[in-house]
XYZ file of C-alpha atoms in Angstrom:
598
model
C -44.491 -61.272 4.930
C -47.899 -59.366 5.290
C -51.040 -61.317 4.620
C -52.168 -59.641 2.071
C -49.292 -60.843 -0.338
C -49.425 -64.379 1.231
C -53.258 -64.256 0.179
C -51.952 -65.040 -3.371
C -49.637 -67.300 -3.191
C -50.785 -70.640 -3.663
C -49.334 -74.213 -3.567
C -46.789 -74.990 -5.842
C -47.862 -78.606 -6.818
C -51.662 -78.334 -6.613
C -52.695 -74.568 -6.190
C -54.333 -74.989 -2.832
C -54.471 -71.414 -1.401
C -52.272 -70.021 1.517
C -49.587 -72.785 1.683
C -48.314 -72.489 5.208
C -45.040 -75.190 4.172
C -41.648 -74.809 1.568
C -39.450 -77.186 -0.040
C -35.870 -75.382 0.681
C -34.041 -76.996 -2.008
C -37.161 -77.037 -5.316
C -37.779 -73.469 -4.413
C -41.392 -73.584 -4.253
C -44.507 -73.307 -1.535
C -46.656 -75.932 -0.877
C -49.853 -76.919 1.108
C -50.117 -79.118 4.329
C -51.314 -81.897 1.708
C -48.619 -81.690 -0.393
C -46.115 -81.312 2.385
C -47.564 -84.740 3.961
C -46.257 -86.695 1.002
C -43.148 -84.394 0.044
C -42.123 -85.827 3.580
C -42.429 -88.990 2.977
C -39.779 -88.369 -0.174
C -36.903 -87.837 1.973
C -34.568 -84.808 2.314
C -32.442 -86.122 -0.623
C -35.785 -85.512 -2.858
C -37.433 -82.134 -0.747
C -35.801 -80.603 2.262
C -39.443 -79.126 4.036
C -39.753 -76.479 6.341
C -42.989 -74.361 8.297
C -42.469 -70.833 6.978
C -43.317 -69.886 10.717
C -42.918 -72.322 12.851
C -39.792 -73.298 11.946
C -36.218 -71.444 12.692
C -35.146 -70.104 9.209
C -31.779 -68.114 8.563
C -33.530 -64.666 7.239
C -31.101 -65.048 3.797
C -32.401 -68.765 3.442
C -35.843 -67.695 3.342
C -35.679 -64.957 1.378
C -33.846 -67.184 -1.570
C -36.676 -69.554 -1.476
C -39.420 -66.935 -1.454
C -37.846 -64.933 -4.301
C -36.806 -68.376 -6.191
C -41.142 -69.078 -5.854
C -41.986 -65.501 -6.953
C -39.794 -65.549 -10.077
C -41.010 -69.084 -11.331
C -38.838 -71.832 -9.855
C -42.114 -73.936 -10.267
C -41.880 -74.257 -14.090
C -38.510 -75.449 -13.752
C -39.854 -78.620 -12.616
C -42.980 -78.509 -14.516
C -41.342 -77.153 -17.915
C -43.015 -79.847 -19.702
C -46.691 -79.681 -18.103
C -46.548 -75.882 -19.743
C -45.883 -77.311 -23.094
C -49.757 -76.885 -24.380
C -49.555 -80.529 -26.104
C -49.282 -81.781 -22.383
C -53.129 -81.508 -22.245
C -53.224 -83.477 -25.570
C -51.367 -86.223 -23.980
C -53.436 -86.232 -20.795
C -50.567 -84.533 -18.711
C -51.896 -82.597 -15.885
C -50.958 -80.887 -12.208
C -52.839 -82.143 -9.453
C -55.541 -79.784 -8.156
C -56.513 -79.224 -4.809
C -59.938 -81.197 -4.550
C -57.252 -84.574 -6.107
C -57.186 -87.015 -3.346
C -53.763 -87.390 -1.349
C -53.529 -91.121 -2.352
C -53.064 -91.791 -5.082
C -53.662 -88.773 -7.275
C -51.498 -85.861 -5.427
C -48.757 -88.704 -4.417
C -48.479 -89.690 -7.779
C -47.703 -86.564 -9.576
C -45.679 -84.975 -6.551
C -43.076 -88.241 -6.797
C -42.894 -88.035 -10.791
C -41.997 -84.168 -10.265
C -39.501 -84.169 -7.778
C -38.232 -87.539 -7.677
C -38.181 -88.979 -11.339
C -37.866 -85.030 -13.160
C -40.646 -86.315 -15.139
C -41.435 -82.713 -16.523
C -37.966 -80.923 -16.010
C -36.581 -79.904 -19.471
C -34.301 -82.320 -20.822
C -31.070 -81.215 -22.753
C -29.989 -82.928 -26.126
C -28.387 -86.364 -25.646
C -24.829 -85.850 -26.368
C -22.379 -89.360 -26.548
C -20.463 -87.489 -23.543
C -22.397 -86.660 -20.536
C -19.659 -85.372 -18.239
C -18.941 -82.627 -21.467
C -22.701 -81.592 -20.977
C -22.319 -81.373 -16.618
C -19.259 -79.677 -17.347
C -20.542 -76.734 -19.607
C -23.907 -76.592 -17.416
C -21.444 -76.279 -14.401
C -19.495 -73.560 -16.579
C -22.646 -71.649 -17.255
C -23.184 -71.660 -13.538
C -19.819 -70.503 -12.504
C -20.875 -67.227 -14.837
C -24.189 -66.983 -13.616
C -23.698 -66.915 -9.981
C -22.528 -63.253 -10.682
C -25.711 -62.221 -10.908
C -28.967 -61.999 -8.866
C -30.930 -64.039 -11.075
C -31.510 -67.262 -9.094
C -33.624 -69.058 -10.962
C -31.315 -69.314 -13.866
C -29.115 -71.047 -11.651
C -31.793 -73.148 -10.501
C -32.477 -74.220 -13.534
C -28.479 -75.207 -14.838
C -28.695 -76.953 -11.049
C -31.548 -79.104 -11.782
C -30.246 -80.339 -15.485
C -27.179 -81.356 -13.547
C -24.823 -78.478 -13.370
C -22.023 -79.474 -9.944
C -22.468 -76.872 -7.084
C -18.516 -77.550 -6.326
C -17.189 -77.504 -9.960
C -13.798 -76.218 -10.134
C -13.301 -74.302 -12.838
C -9.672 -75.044 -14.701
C -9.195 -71.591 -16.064
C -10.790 -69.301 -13.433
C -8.623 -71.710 -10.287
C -12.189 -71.667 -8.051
C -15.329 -72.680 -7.786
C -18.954 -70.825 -8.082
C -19.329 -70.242 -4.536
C -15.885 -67.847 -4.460
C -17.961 -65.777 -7.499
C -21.051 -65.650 -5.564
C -18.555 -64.677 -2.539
C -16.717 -61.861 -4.157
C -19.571 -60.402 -5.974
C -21.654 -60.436 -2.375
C -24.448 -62.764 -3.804
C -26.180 -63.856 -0.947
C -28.890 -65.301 -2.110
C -27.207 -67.090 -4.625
C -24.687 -68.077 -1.924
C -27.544 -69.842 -0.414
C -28.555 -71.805 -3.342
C -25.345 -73.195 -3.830
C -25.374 -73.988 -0.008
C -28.092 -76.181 -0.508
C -27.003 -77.964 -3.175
C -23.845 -79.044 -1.846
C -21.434 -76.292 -1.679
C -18.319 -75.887 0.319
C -17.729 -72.786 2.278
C -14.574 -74.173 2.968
C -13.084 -74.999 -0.254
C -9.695 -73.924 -1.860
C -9.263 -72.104 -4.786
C -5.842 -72.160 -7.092
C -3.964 -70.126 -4.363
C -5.583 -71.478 -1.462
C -8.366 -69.323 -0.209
C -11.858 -69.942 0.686
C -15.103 -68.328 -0.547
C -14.979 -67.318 3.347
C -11.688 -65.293 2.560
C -12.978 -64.087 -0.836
C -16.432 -62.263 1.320
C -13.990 -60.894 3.419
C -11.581 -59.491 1.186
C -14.420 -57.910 -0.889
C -15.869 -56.147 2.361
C -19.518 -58.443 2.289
C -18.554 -59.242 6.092
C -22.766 -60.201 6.432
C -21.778 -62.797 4.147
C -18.876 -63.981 5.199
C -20.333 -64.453 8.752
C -23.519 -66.087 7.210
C -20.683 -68.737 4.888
C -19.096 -69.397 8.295
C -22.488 -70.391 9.966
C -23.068 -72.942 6.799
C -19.515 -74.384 6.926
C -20.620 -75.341 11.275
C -24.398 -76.197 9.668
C -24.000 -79.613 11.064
C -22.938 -79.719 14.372
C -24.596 -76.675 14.778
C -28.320 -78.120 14.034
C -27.124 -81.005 16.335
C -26.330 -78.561 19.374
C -29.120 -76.761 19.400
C -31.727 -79.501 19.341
C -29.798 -81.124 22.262
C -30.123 -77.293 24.329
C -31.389 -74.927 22.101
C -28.371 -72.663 21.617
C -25.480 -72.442 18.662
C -21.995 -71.347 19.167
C -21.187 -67.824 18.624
C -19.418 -68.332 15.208
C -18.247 -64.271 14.969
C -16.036 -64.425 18.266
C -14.368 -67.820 17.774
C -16.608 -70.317 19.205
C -17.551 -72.840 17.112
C -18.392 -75.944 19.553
C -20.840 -76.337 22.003
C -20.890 -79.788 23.828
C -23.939 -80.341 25.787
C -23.723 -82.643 28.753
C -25.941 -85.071 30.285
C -27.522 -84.122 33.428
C -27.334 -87.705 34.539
C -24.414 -88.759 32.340
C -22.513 -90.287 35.055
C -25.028 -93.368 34.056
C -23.529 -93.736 31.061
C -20.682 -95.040 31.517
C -21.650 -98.830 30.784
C -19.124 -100.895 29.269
C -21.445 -100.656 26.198
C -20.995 -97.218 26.033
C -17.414 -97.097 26.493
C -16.739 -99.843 23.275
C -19.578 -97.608 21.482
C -17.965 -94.279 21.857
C -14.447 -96.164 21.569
C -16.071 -97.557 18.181
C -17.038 -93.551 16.774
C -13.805 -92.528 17.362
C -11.807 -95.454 15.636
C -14.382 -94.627 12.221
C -12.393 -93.097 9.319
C -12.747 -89.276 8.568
C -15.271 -90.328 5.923
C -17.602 -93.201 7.824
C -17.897 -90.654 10.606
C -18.994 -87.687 7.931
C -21.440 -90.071 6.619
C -22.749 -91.001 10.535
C -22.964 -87.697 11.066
C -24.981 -87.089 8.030
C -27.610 -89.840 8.746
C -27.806 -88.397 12.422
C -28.230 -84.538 11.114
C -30.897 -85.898 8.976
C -33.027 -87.924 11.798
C -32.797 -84.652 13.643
C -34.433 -83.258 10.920
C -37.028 -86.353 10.670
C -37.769 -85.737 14.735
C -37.947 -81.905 14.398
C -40.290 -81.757 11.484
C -42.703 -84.350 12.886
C -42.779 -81.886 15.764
C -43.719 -79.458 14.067
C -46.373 -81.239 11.735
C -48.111 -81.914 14.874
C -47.966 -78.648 16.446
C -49.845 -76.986 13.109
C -52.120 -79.631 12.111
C -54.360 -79.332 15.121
C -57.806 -80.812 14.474
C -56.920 -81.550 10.518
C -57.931 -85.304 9.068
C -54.386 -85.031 7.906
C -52.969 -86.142 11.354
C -54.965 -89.481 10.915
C -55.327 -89.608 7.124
C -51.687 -89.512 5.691
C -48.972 -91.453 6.259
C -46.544 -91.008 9.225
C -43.022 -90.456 8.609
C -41.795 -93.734 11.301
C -38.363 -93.371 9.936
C -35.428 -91.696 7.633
C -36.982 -93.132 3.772
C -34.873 -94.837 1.815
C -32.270 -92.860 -0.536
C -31.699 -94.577 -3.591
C -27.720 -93.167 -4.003
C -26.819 -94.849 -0.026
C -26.102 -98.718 0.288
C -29.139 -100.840 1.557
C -26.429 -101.505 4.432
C -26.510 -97.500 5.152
C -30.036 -96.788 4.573
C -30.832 -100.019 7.276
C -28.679 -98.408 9.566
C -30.593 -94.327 8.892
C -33.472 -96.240 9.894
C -32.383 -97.632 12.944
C -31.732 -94.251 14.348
C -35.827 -94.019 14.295
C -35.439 -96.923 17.124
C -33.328 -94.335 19.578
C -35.022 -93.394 22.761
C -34.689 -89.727 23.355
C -31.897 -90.024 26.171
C -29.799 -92.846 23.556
C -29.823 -90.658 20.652
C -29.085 -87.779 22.837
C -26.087 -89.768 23.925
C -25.132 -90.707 20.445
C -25.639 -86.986 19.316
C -22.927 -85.657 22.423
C -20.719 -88.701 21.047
C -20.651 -87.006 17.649
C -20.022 -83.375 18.564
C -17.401 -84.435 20.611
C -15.845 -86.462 18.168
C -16.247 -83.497 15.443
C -14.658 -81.280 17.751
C -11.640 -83.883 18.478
C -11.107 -84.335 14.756
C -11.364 -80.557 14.126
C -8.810 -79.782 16.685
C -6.810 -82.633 17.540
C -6.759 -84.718 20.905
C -4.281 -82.156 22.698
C -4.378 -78.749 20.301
C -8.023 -77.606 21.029
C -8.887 -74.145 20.432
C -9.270 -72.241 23.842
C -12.001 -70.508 22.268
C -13.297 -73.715 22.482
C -13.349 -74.645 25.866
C -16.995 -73.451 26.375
C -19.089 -74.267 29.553
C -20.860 -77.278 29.282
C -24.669 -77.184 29.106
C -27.213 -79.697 31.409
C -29.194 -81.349 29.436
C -31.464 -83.602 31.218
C -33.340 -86.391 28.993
C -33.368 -88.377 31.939
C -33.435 -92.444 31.759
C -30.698 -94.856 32.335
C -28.649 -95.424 29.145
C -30.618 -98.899 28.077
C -27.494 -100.404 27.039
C -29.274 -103.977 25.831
C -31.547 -101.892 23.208
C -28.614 -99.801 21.988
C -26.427 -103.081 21.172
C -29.435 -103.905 19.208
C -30.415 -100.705 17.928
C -26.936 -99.475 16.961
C -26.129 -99.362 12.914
C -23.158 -100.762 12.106
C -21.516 -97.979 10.388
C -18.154 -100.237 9.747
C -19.366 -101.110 6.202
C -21.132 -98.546 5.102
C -21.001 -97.817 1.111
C -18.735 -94.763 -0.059
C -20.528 -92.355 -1.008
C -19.694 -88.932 -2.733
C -18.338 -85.794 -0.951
C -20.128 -86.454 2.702
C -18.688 -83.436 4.072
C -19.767 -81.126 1.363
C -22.876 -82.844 1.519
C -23.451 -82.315 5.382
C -23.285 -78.422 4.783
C -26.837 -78.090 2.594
C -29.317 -78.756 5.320
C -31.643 -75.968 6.842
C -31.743 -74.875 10.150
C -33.093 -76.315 13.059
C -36.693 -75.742 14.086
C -37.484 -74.568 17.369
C -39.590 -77.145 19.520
C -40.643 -75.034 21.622
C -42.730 -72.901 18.753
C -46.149 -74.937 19.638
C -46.090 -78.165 20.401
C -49.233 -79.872 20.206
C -51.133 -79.859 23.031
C -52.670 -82.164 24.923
C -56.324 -80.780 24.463
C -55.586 -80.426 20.529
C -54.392 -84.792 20.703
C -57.332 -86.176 22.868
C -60.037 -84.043 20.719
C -58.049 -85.854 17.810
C -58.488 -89.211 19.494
C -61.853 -88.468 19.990
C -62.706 -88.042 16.414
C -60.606 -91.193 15.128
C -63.071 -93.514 17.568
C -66.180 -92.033 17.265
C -66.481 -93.377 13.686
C -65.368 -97.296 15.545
C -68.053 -99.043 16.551
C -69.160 -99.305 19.967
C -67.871 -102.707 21.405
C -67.737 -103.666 25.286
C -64.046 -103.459 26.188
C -62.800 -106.550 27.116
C -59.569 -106.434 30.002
C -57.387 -108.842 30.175
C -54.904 -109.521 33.531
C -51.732 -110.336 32.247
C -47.970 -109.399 32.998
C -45.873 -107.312 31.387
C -42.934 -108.375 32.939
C -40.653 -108.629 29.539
C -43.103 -107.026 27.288
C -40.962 -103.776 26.217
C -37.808 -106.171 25.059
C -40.635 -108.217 22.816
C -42.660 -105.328 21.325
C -39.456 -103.820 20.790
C -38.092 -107.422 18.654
C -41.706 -109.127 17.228
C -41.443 -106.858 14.094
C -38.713 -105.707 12.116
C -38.974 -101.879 11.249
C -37.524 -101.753 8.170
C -39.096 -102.227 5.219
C -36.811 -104.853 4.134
C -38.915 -107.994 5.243
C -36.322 -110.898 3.620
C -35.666 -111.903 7.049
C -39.085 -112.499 7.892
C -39.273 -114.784 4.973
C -36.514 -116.549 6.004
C -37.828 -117.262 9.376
C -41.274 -118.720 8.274
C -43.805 -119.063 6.267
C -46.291 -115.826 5.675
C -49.826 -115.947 6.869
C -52.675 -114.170 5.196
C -55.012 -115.306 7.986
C -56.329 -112.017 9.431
C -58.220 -111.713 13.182
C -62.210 -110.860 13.130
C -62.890 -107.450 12.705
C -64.186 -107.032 15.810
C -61.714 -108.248 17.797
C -59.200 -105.896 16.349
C -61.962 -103.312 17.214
C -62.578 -104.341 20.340
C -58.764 -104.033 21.233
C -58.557 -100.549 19.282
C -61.266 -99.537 21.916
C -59.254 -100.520 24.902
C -56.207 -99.101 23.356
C -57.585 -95.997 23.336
C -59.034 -95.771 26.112
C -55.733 -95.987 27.901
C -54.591 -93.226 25.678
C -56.682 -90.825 27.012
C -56.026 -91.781 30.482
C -52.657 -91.248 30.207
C -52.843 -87.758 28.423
C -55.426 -86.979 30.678
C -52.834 -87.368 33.321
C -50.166 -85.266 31.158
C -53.262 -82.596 30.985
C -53.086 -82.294 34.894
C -49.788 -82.761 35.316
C -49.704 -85.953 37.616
C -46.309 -87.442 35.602
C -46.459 -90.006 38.600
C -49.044 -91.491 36.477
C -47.420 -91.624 33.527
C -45.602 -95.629 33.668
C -48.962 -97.503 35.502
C -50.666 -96.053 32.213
C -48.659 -96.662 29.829
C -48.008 -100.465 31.144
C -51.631 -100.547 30.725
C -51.483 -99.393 27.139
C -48.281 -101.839 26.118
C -50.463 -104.663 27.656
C -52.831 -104.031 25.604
C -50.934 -103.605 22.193
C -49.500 -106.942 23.399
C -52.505 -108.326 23.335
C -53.950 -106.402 20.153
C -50.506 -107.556 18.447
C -51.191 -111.420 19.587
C -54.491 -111.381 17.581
C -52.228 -111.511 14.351
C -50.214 -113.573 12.570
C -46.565 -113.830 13.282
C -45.651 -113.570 9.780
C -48.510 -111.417 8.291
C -48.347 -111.410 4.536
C -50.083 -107.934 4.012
C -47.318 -105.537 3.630
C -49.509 -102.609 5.287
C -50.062 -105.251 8.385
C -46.829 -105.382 9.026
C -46.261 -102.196 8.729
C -49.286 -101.137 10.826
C -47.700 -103.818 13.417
C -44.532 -102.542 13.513
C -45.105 -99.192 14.077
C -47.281 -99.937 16.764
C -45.249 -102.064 18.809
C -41.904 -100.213 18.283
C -44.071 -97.034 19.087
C -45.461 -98.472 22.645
C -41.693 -99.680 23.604
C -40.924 -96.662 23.321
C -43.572 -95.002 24.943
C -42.824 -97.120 27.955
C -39.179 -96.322 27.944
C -39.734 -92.447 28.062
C -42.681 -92.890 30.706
C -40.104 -94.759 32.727
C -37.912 -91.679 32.548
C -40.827 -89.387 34.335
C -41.097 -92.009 36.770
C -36.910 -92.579 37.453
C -36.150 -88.954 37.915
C -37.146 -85.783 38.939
C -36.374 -83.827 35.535
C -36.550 -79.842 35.610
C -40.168 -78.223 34.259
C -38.018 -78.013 30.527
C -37.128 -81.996 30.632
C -40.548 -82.890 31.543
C -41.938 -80.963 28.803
C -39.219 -82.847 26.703
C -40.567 -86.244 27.856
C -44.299 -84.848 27.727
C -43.761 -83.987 23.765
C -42.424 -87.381 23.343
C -44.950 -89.164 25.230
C -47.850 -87.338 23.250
C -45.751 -88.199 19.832
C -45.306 -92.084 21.109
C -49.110 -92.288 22.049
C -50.165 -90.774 18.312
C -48.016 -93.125 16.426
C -49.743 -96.312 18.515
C -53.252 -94.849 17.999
C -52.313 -94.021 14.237
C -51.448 -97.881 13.635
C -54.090 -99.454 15.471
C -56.231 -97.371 13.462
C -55.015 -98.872 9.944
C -55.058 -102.751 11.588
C -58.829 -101.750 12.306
C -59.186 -100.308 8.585
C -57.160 -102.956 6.700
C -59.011 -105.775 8.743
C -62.554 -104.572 7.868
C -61.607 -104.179 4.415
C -60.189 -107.712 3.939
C -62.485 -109.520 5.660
C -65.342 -107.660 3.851
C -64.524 -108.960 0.778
């Protein structure tokens, strides 16, 4: 798209200018401001993606540029153009609103509560309403107009309806009448590529029969969307769908440490799931992919912004109201995975897609692909995976997981501009030059044992019942300038040890960041075990889950002798472990002043 016509497009929730980010499944542009908080929604609510930094199927951007250019914004603000809105005090957000709690506000009545979304007569029969919506779709799809679909999509209309009389659904109309776009839209809102109509053929078959081969290729990529977004973050390839392949299963460089007796009942485990626990695993995995991969890329284009210390970090998957609190627990575990374990767990899954695909002895031979190195490079921590694991066993039933699993977006390509090292510490520099100047004060203690207890002080869920159970909350909070002084030293370390990632020396990388876990140990230790401030524990949690893990991924730099692509692997990481601790010692420091102020 040529500047000039990206010069007028502005945000779609607050009219900043130039937004640079798009929410695949709203249809709409937004700015870095917005995106910040439609992160924090959850894919279920806005699937985001970088309109160039991230990897986009050209047919999936196209539907989402041409859904913003035709209007798909007043389908969720239908109400807010009703001129008695103003009367009523109803109004966008504009871009000089502040993040917190203006733009927040308004973004989560849009998108998650449809507070402005036209609302159809109530009728004593819902389902006769979805069902006539869903009819009106299965005619509409026909046709290039996209936003009319939209709109029948958003008051409820079923991306899979099977229509009685026609004996298909509307992705075999779209399919026939070589709707791409429209193909698309249904794609992200749940369609099957793969479903049957009344004589047995797929909207695949339909493409093909009609001569829209581009199409039927592009239905064929959807239908592998899943397993495909997991292969390619492991080793940035996908299987080459148009001659047969459809499975690629990477391989640990060093997997010959995996084979624990942990790992062996935990792979054991996968494969004993039903069909419909292991679609729903897969799901939560696909969608912490997406989590990692988008933080990635938030970093990479926010370079000096105050949005990389002023908005909230995404720590893990949010919660989605339609999942059990048992499943969403167990999403947010996945957060907890070292790179090399939830590379592990990924491998486990593709290879137990495949198996289920295929059959334990009637694989494809088109299938029978050359295995790919992919060195993460740490012993397989099998003590933090037994704790870390979700225990998928009991997980709620929830509705058409395999359909489901087909309406994500493509994976983003890490290696579009990470953030570099430079572009952190001149961040770092900015967050403490506003601190005050305290004399640091070092402290000799050991860290023998300190990764297992950052790792199990605070639980990282927002669910803090247990922590009630255990004792009694404390509202006491440490003297600001302790917490300051410690903040100081923290950082400090920080810039050591990407000063030693700037230069290269990855020998350096463990004696620093022992040095920065000793002092988050010691930062942590100025609190109380059971803080009652919500944001405290938050702000605790995420910064001593966030130096475990640092630690465990330095330790992998320092165990192995990973290729210049596995070290830039642990590098990103490193960088994304050392933001999230300087991010959370920064709100203890801000939360602390503020209480103690008043």
């Amino acid at each position: 798209m040529s500047k000039r016509v990206r010069s007028r497009e502005v945000c779609a929730d607050c009219s900043a200018p130039e937004p640079r980010w798009a929410s695949v499944n709203r249809g709409v542009l937004i700015c870095d401001e917005c995106c910040s908080i439609h992160r924090g929604l959850g894919r279920h609510s806005s699937q985001v993606r970088h309109l160039t930094h991230s990897t986009w199927p050209p047919s999936q951007l196209q539907m989402v540029q041409t859904l913003y250019g035709n209007g798909a914004n007043s389908i969720w603000e239908h109400s807010l153009l009703d001129p008695s809105s103003s009367v009523s005090g109803k109004r966008k957000a504009n871009p000089q609103d502040r993040v917190h709690p203006n733009k927040t506000e308004f973004i989560k009545a849009k998108y998650q509560m449809l507070a402005y979304v036209h609302r159809m007569p109530c009728r004593e029969d819902d389902s006769v309403t979805a069902k006539d919506l869903s009819k009106q779709l299965h005619s509409s799809v026909r046709t290039g107009n996209l936003e009319t679909c939209l709109r029948l999509l958003s008051l409820g209309a079923q991306a899979n309806f099977f229509h009685p009389e026609k004996g298909n659904t509307p992705l075999h109309i779209a399919a026939k009448a070589g709707q791409m776009l429209q193909a698309e839209l249904l794609a992200v809102y749940g369609a099957d590529p793969g479903a049957l109509d009344s004589s047995g053929k797929t909207p695949i078959d339909y493409a093909r029969q009609a001569g829209h081969q581009e199409l039927a290729e592009r239905l064929v990529e959807i239908q592998y969307e899943l397993t495909d977004r997991l292969t390619f973050y492991l080793c940035g390839r996908r299987p080459d769908h148009r001659n047969g392949q459809h499975f690629i299963i990477p391989q640990m460089a060093d997997s010959s440490l995996d084979l624990s007796e942990f790992a062996k009942a935990a792979k054991k485990k996968l494969q004993s799931l039903s069909n419909h626990q292991f679609e729903e695993l897969a799901m939560d995995v696909y969608d912490e992919v997406d989590r990692r991969e988008t933080d990635a890329v938030w970093l990479a284009t926010q370079n000096h912004s105050t949005l990389v210390t002023d908005t909230t970090v995404v720590p893990f998957l949010p919660v989605n109201p339609e999942y059990s609190s048992t499943r969403n627990q167990g999403r947010q575990k996945l957060a907890r995975f070292s790179a090399h374990e939830f590379a592990t767990l990924v491998i486990d899954i593709l290879t137990d897609a495949k198996r289920r695909q295929w059959g334990n002895s009637c694989d494809s031979p088109k299938e029978n692909v050359e295995l790919i190195l992919q060195g993460i490079g740490s012993r397989h921590n099998s003590e933090s995976q037994e704790n870390d694991q979700p225990d998928y066993d009991s997980v709620a039933s929830d509705e058409d997981p395999v359909q489901e699993a087909t309406c994500g977006d493509k994976s983003s390509d890490l290696s579009d501009g990470p953030i570099t090292v430079q572009e952190f510490m001149e961040v770092k520099s900015a967050l403490t030059a506003s601190e005050a100047k305290i004399q640091q004060l070092l402290k000799g203690c050991s860290l023998e044992g300190q990764s297992t207890m950052l790792e199990n002080d605070y639980d990282t869920t927002p669910n803090h019942s247990e922590l009630e159970d255990e004792g009694e909350e404390d509202a006491t909070l440490p003297c600001t300038e302790d917490v300051i002084c410690k903040t100081e030293q923290i950082t400090k370390n920080i810039q050591e040890l990407l000063r030693a990632a700037q230069e290269t020396k990855h020998e350096s990388f463990l004696p620093c960041s022992e040095k920065i876990c000793m002092a988050v140990t010691e930062m942590a230790a100025l609190f109380p075990k059971r803080p009652s401030s919500e944001t405290v524990r938050g702000s605790l949690c995420l910064l001593t889950s966030s130096a475990s893990r640092l630690h465990g991924e330095c330790q992998k730099a320092a165990e192995h002798n990973p290729c210049p692509s596995d070290i830039q692997l642990v590098t990103q990481q490193v960088i994304q472990c050392a933001y999230d601790i300087a991010k959370a010692a920064k709100q203890l420091v801000t939360v602390t002043t503020k209480e103690n102020n008043n």
